[in-house]
Tab-separated table of C-alpha atoms in Angstrom:
chain	number	residue	atom	x	y	z
A	141	UNK	CA	156.385	112.757	117.733
A	142	UNK	CA	153.892	112.098	120.639
A	143	UNK	CA	150.318	111.788	119.350
A	144	UNK	CA	148.147	112.625	122.407
A	145	UNK	CA	144.850	111.573	120.765
A	146	UNK	CA	146.248	108.266	119.658
A	147	UNK	CA	147.517	107.698	123.177
A	148	UNK	CA	144.153	108.397	124.773
A	149	UNK	CA	142.411	106.007	122.322
A	150	UNK	CA	144.847	103.365	122.984
A	151	UNK	CA	144.380	103.549	126.619
A	152	UNK	CA	140.654	103.411	126.366
A	153	UNK	CA	140.698	100.402	123.962
A	154	UNK	CA	143.115	98.460	126.125
A	155	UNK	CA	141.028	98.990	129.214
A	156	UNK	CA	137.898	97.544	127.357
A	157	UNK	CA	139.617	94.611	125.735
A	158	UNK	CA	141.408	93.609	128.890
A	159	UNK	CA	138.169	93.428	130.532
A	160	UNK	CA	136.384	91.458	127.941
A	161	UNK	CA	139.251	88.890	126.866
A	162	UNK	CA	138.647	86.793	123.756
A	163	UNK	CA	140.650	85.265	120.932
A	164	UNK	CA	139.094	87.399	118.077
A	165	UNK	CA	137.078	90.572	117.771
A	166	UNK	CA	134.793	91.720	114.994
A	167	UNK	CA	135.133	95.281	114.200
A	168	UNK	CA	132.457	97.044	112.082
A	169	UNK	CA	132.360	100.646	110.939
A	170	UNK	CA	129.070	102.174	110.172
A	171	UNK	CA	128.700	105.567	108.406
A	172	UNK	CA	126.290	107.674	110.500
A	173	UNK	CA	124.625	109.521	107.422
A	174	UNK	CA	124.366	106.637	104.950
A	175	UNK	CA	124.016	103.843	107.534
A	176	UNK	CA	126.180	101.868	105.275
A	177	UNK	CA	128.901	99.550	106.655
A	178	UNK	CA	132.559	100.154	105.619
A	179	UNK	CA	133.428	97.446	103.113
A	180	UNK	CA	134.477	94.181	104.673
A	181	UNK	CA	134.132	92.785	108.356
A	182	UNK	CA	137.554	92.741	110.052
A	183	UNK	CA	138.530	90.170	112.627
A	184	UNK	CA	141.626	91.167	114.946
A	185	UNK	CA	143.140	89.779	117.856
A	186	UNK	CA	143.668	92.316	120.806
A	187	UNK	CA	147.243	92.513	119.845
A	188	UNK	CA	146.564	93.500	116.306
A	189	UNK	CA	143.655	95.734	117.376
A	190	UNK	CA	145.755	97.957	119.553
A	191	UNK	CA	148.525	98.189	117.003
A	192	UNK	CA	149.225	101.824	116.276
A	193	UNK	CA	148.652	101.385	112.451
A	194	UNK	CA	145.198	99.840	113.155
A	195	UNK	CA	144.338	102.407	115.680
A	196	UNK	CA	145.129	105.120	113.192
A	197	UNK	CA	143.097	103.536	110.466
A	198	UNK	CA	140.057	103.451	112.953
A	199	UNK	CA	140.583	107.053	113.889
A	200	UNK	CA	140.555	108.355	110.292
A	201	UNK	CA	137.349	106.332	109.649
A	202	UNK	CA	135.878	107.695	112.718
A	203	UNK	CA	136.625	111.364	111.858
A	204	UNK	CA	135.201	110.617	108.436
A	205	UNK	CA	131.748	109.873	110.130
A	206	UNK	CA	131.842	106.251	110.802
A	207	UNK	CA	130.987	104.823	114.159
A	208	UNK	CA	133.246	101.980	115.515
A	209	UNK	CA	131.529	98.910	116.800
A	210	UNK	CA	132.962	95.655	118.262
A	211	UNK	CA	131.970	92.232	119.366
A	212	UNK	CA	134.012	89.297	120.580
A	213	UNK	CA	133.786	86.907	117.686
A	214	UNK	CA	132.621	83.186	118.010
A	215	UNK	CA	131.442	82.425	114.561
A	216	UNK	CA	127.826	81.319	114.681
A	217	UNK	CA	127.590	81.328	118.422
A	218	UNK	CA	127.647	84.115	121.119
A	219	UNK	CA	131.066	84.380	122.819
A	220	UNK	CA	129.548	84.427	126.297
A	221	UNK	CA	129.206	88.301	126.638
A	222	UNK	CA	125.662	89.867	126.558
A	223	UNK	CA	125.240	93.502	125.735
A	224	UNK	CA	122.741	95.653	127.556
A	225	UNK	CA	122.006	98.991	125.998
A	226	UNK	CA	120.995	101.192	128.909
A	227	UNK	CA	119.704	104.471	127.329
A	228	UNK	CA	118.498	107.122	129.801
A	229	UNK	CA	118.803	104.927	132.936
A	230	UNK	CA	121.766	106.506	134.773
A	231	UNK	CA	124.789	105.084	136.526
A	232	UNK	CA	122.888	103.947	139.580
A	233	UNK	CA	121.408	101.105	137.471
A	234	UNK	CA	125.016	99.605	137.372
A	235	UNK	CA	124.977	99.402	141.139
A	236	UNK	CA	121.622	97.591	141.072
A	237	UNK	CA	123.006	95.041	138.508
A	238	UNK	CA	126.041	94.374	140.747
A	239	UNK	CA	123.954	93.847	143.829
A	240	UNK	CA	121.591	91.430	141.754
A	241	UNK	CA	124.873	89.553	140.763
A	242	UNK	CA	124.640	90.627	137.185
A	243	UNK	CA	127.707	92.748	137.434
A	244	UNK	CA	129.058	93.944	134.130
A	245	UNK	CA	132.733	93.374	133.089
A	246	UNK	CA	132.614	96.721	131.124
A	247	UNK	CA	130.533	99.796	131.341
A	248	UNK	CA	130.755	102.486	128.615
A	249	UNK	CA	129.259	105.967	128.557
A	250	UNK	CA	128.376	106.345	124.847
A	251	UNK	CA	127.040	109.753	125.263
A	252	UNK	CA	125.585	111.821	128.083
A	253	UNK	CA	122.982	109.859	130.007
A	254	UNK	CA	123.448	106.821	127.868
A	255	UNK	CA	125.450	103.610	128.844
A	256	UNK	CA	126.267	100.218	127.299
A	257	UNK	CA	127.158	97.253	129.767
A	258	UNK	CA	128.816	94.030	128.763
A	259	UNK	CA	127.893	91.083	131.052
A	260	UNK	CA	129.997	87.892	130.717
A	261	UNK	CA	127.671	84.914	131.509
A	262	UNK	CA	129.706	82.042	130.196
A	263	UNK	CA	133.478	81.300	129.725
A	264	UNK	CA	132.522	79.508	126.552
A	265	UNK	CA	130.362	80.133	123.529
A	266	UNK	CA	126.668	79.712	123.894
A	267	UNK	CA	123.858	79.108	121.464
A	268	UNK	CA	122.287	82.212	119.854
A	269	UNK	CA	118.826	81.559	121.119
A	270	UNK	CA	120.001	81.306	124.580
A	271	UNK	CA	122.038	84.535	124.408
A	272	UNK	CA	119.053	86.452	122.878
A	273	UNK	CA	116.922	85.098	125.859
A	274	UNK	CA	119.318	86.309	128.424
A	275	UNK	CA	119.800	89.651	126.672
A	276	UNK	CA	115.959	90.252	126.575
A	277	UNK	CA	115.705	89.252	130.256
A	278	UNK	CA	118.405	91.775	131.268
A	279	UNK	CA	116.908	94.402	129.037
A	280	UNK	CA	113.539	93.886	130.834
A	281	UNK	CA	115.130	93.937	134.244
A	282	UNK	CA	117.257	97.113	133.995
A	283	UNK	CA	115.282	99.169	131.430
A	284	UNK	CA	117.710	98.315	128.527
A	285	UNK	CA	116.752	98.926	124.830
A	286	UNK	CA	114.646	95.856	123.762
A	287	UNK	CA	115.787	96.286	120.203
A	288	UNK	CA	119.413	95.578	121.223
A	289	UNK	CA	119.000	92.031	122.638
A	290	UNK	CA	119.924	89.932	119.628
A	291	UNK	CA	122.724	87.327	120.372
A	292	UNK	CA	125.246	89.170	118.187
A	293	UNK	CA	124.377	92.796	118.718
A	294	UNK	CA	127.368	95.041	118.449
A	295	UNK	CA	128.604	97.549	121.051
A	296	UNK	CA	130.611	100.414	120.791
A	297	UNK	CA	134.474	100.629	121.017
A	298	UNK	CA	135.979	102.970	123.726
A	299	UNK	CA	138.081	105.777	122.558
A	300	UNK	CA	136.187	106.859	119.624
A	301	UNK	CA	133.568	109.437	119.011
A	302	UNK	CA	129.669	108.705	118.820
A	303	UNK	CA	128.841	110.079	115.460
A	304	UNK	CA	125.010	110.179	115.889
A	305	UNK	CA	123.896	113.805	115.334
A	306	UNK	CA	121.288	113.636	118.097
A	307	UNK	CA	124.049	112.775	120.547
A	308	UNK	CA	126.194	115.956	119.965
A	309	UNK	CA	126.688	118.451	122.817
A	310	UNK	CA	125.490	122.030	122.857
A	311	UNK	CA	128.663	123.025	120.914
A	312	UNK	CA	128.034	120.651	118.257
A	313	UNK	CA	130.713	118.317	119.270
A	314	UNK	CA	130.529	114.479	118.988
A	315	UNK	CA	130.858	112.760	122.362
A	316	UNK	CA	133.649	110.419	123.188
A	317	UNK	CA	132.915	106.873	124.166
A	318	UNK	CA	134.354	106.384	127.626
A	319	UNK	CA	135.368	103.624	129.920
A	320	UNK	CA	133.401	103.955	133.194
A	321	UNK	CA	134.310	100.443	134.533
A	322	UNK	CA	136.344	97.650	133.336
A	323	UNK	CA	137.188	94.502	135.274
A	324	UNK	CA	137.453	91.038	133.707
A	325	UNK	CA	135.327	88.191	135.126
A	326	UNK	CA	132.127	86.318	134.973
A	327	UNK	CA	128.985	87.807	136.381
A	328	UNK	CA	128.300	86.170	139.862
A	329	UNK	CA	125.000	85.006	138.886
A	330	UNK	CA	125.757	84.474	135.042
A	331	UNK	CA	125.519	80.675	135.321
A	332	UNK	CA	121.932	80.964	136.753
A	333	UNK	CA	120.836	83.219	133.992
A	334	UNK	CA	122.292	80.661	131.432
A	335	UNK	CA	120.546	77.775	133.170
A	336	UNK	CA	117.169	79.468	133.309
A	337	UNK	CA	117.320	80.550	129.647
A	338	UNK	CA	118.426	76.992	128.504
A	339	UNK	CA	115.431	75.371	130.541
A	340	UNK	CA	112.967	77.904	129.229
A	341	UNK	CA	113.939	77.363	125.558
A	342	UNK	CA	113.923	73.538	126.051
A	343	UNK	CA	110.243	74.020	127.319
A	344	UNK	CA	108.774	76.264	124.884
A	345	UNK	CA	105.204	75.544	125.957
A	346	UNK	CA	106.036	76.638	129.454
A	347	UNK	CA	104.149	73.754	130.717
A	348	UNK	CA	106.931	72.675	132.933
A	349	UNK	CA	108.224	75.108	135.668
A	350	UNK	CA	111.600	76.682	134.931
A	351	UNK	CA	114.554	75.756	137.298
A	352	UNK	CA	114.704	78.033	140.329
A	353	UNK	CA	117.632	80.263	140.249
A	354	UNK	CA	119.775	79.917	143.265
A	355	UNK	CA	118.986	82.625	145.917
A	356	UNK	CA	121.527	84.465	147.949
A	357	UNK	CA	122.160	82.658	151.207
A	358	UNK	CA	120.295	85.201	153.219
A	359	UNK	CA	117.264	84.937	151.088
A	360	UNK	CA	114.340	82.836	151.963
A	361	UNK	CA	112.187	81.265	149.065
A	362	UNK	CA	108.836	82.502	148.525
A	363	UNK	CA	106.389	80.393	150.580
A	364	UNK	CA	103.083	81.641	149.090
A	365	UNK	CA	102.741	78.537	146.854
A	366	UNK	CA	104.898	79.900	143.953
A	367	UNK	CA	108.254	78.791	142.560
A	368	UNK	CA	111.143	81.344	142.141
A	369	UNK	CA	111.799	80.988	138.461
A	370	UNK	CA	113.573	84.111	137.150
A	371	UNK	CA	115.642	86.981	138.191
A	372	UNK	CA	112.739	89.014	138.742
A	373	UNK	CA	111.387	86.386	141.396
A	374	UNK	CA	114.733	86.252	142.996
A	375	UNK	CA	114.906	90.068	143.472
A	376	UNK	CA	111.297	90.121	144.731
A	377	UNK	CA	111.991	87.266	147.242
A	378	UNK	CA	115.122	88.939	148.325
A	379	UNK	CA	113.144	92.006	149.521
A	380	UNK	CA	110.514	89.942	150.962
A	381	UNK	CA	113.309	88.609	153.279
A	382	UNK	CA	114.928	91.874	153.921
A	383	UNK	CA	111.626	93.607	155.051
A	384	UNK	CA	110.650	90.304	157.011
A	385	UNK	CA	107.321	90.665	155.442
A	386	UNK	CA	106.213	86.879	155.692
A	387	UNK	CA	107.533	86.656	159.250
A	388	UNK	CA	105.696	89.844	160.437
A	389	UNK	CA	102.534	89.301	158.381
A	390	UNK	CA	101.550	85.768	157.615
A	391	UNK	CA	98.166	86.845	156.171
A	392	UNK	CA	100.052	89.031	153.726
A	393	UNK	CA	98.306	91.488	151.574
A	394	UNK	CA	100.268	91.226	148.427
A	395	UNK	CA	99.206	94.671	147.041
A	396	UNK	CA	100.854	96.425	149.971
A	397	UNK	CA	103.794	94.117	149.772
A	398	UNK	CA	104.196	95.024	146.141
A	399	UNK	CA	104.040	98.715	147.114
A	400	UNK	CA	106.596	98.261	149.937
A	401	UNK	CA	109.068	96.558	147.502
A	402	UNK	CA	108.419	99.062	144.851
A	403	UNK	CA	109.441	101.855	147.402
A	404	UNK	CA	112.622	100.147	148.247
A	405	UNK	CA	113.617	99.735	144.697
A	406	UNK	CA	112.743	103.212	143.550
A	407	UNK	CA	114.602	104.659	146.650
A	408	UNK	CA	117.746	103.025	145.392
A	409	UNK	CA	117.504	104.327	141.857
A	410	UNK	CA	115.939	101.471	140.052
A	411	UNK	CA	114.024	102.685	136.901
A	412	UNK	CA	110.423	102.339	137.101
A	413	UNK	CA	110.056	100.002	133.971
A	414	UNK	CA	112.314	97.680	135.869
A	415	UNK	CA	110.476	97.991	139.340
A	416	UNK	CA	107.272	97.038	137.132
A	417	UNK	CA	109.116	94.005	135.639
A	418	UNK	CA	110.084	92.877	139.178
A	419	UNK	CA	106.649	93.126	140.522
A	420	UNK	CA	105.214	91.435	137.438
A	421	UNK	CA	107.640	88.588	137.609
A	422	UNK	CA	107.993	87.982	141.340
A	423	UNK	CA	104.722	88.968	142.996
A	424	UNK	CA	102.905	85.805	143.973
A	425	UNK	CA	100.125	84.781	141.664
A	426	UNK	CA	100.467	87.925	139.712
A	427	UNK	CA	98.020	89.406	138.380
A	428	UNK	CA	95.842	87.807	141.003
A	429	UNK	CA	92.337	89.586	140.904
A	430	UNK	CA	93.688	92.477	138.957
A	431	UNK	CA	91.905	92.596	135.605
A	432	UNK	CA	94.150	95.316	134.112
A	433	UNK	CA	97.496	94.486	135.284
A	434	UNK	CA	99.290	97.368	133.642
A	435	UNK	CA	97.056	99.787	135.431
A	436	UNK	CA	97.542	98.104	138.583
A	437	UNK	CA	101.412	98.385	138.243
A	438	UNK	CA	101.084	101.984	137.132
A	439	UNK	CA	99.118	102.965	140.369
A	440	UNK	CA	101.359	100.945	142.494
A	441	UNK	CA	104.384	102.821	141.334
A	442	UNK	CA	102.750	106.083	141.405
A	443	UNK	CA	101.553	105.600	145.069
A	444	UNK	CA	105.042	104.374	145.940
A	445	UNK	CA	106.734	107.352	144.442
A	446	UNK	CA	104.347	109.599	146.065
A	447	UNK	CA	104.789	108.101	149.634
A	448	UNK	CA	108.567	108.364	149.165
A	449	UNK	CA	108.164	112.092	148.578
A	450	UNK	CA	106.332	112.315	151.848
A	451	UNK	CA	108.252	109.843	154.032
A	452	UNK	CA	111.642	108.332	153.238
A	453	UNK	CA	110.974	105.231	155.252
A	454	UNK	CA	109.170	102.505	153.197
A	455	UNK	CA	107.037	99.938	154.774
A	456	UNK	CA	106.213	101.972	157.987
A	457	UNK	CA	102.972	103.482	156.787
A	458	UNK	CA	100.156	100.778	156.756
A	459	UNK	CA	99.741	97.436	158.480
A	460	UNK	CA	100.354	94.801	155.740
A	461	UNK	CA	97.280	92.786	156.768
A	462	UNK	CA	95.012	95.534	155.738
A	463	UNK	CA	93.432	95.134	152.261
A	464	UNK	CA	93.029	97.516	149.391
A	465	UNK	CA	95.204	100.182	148.111
A	466	UNK	CA	94.397	103.969	147.635
A	467	UNK	CA	95.345	105.727	144.451
A	468	UNK	CA	97.685	108.838	144.536
A	469	UNK	CA	95.752	111.880	144.832
A	470	UNK	CA	94.923	113.305	141.363
A	471	UNK	CA	95.864	110.239	139.629
């Protein structure tokens, strides 16, 4: 007898597993009410995991209130896959990740407005501290959950329901975990993330500069006496080149440059926390003369958002050699 529900779950599972291939997968079942894990941690190959008997077992546990979690298993190391938990960010952030070379191999919708992305940064296992460092960096960049950046954080398995009560829809139904994107392969700039994390960890005092991440061919390095050291620097430097800021305005007012770049990023759907992280990490000499850097970033983003509402053309409003910056009316 044809079981449509079983077939749909199998299809979703196969899409996710095919896009994040590995020898073994750890499956953990956690009951949403008691927060207790189902006894035992199970390791399966992809073939064993998509066996109908296994899927039926997982579907029964899911109906009984257990959430179904997965992680490629590499014993005491990370398997090369980094989870980014993107709550309340929206699908536009995935395009930003792709454009920055941090393209996910799998993107799941775990409930309305909530996503999880797996980014493969290495074809071989990596050390826990390195994986955690990369996870934190990606979360900072893309507005991810900072509590979900540890090296062996579990993600959801597609084809099952999210049992958290706060995720239920208006009719009281638990949402299905859906595959939005699945394509196997290393992130284009995964090796750069790995190299930067390893270097930072080998220099915990941060006395030595971190290695510069390779920039896209069209991007010029930051020539203001700073070194491009992280993905935030890379993104900032990319927009310096695209807007031709250094060529047009050799005596650059970096407060205005920050605002222009913020406008470009906000206009493309980049979440405000990520924009702030890019300005903090990429703006030359930051925080410069700003005694209260958080307040400066807040005002810069507020002004950028206000100007976008007035004019859709960032970088056309003030001469970049002018100094100072006006607050948003009423702020």
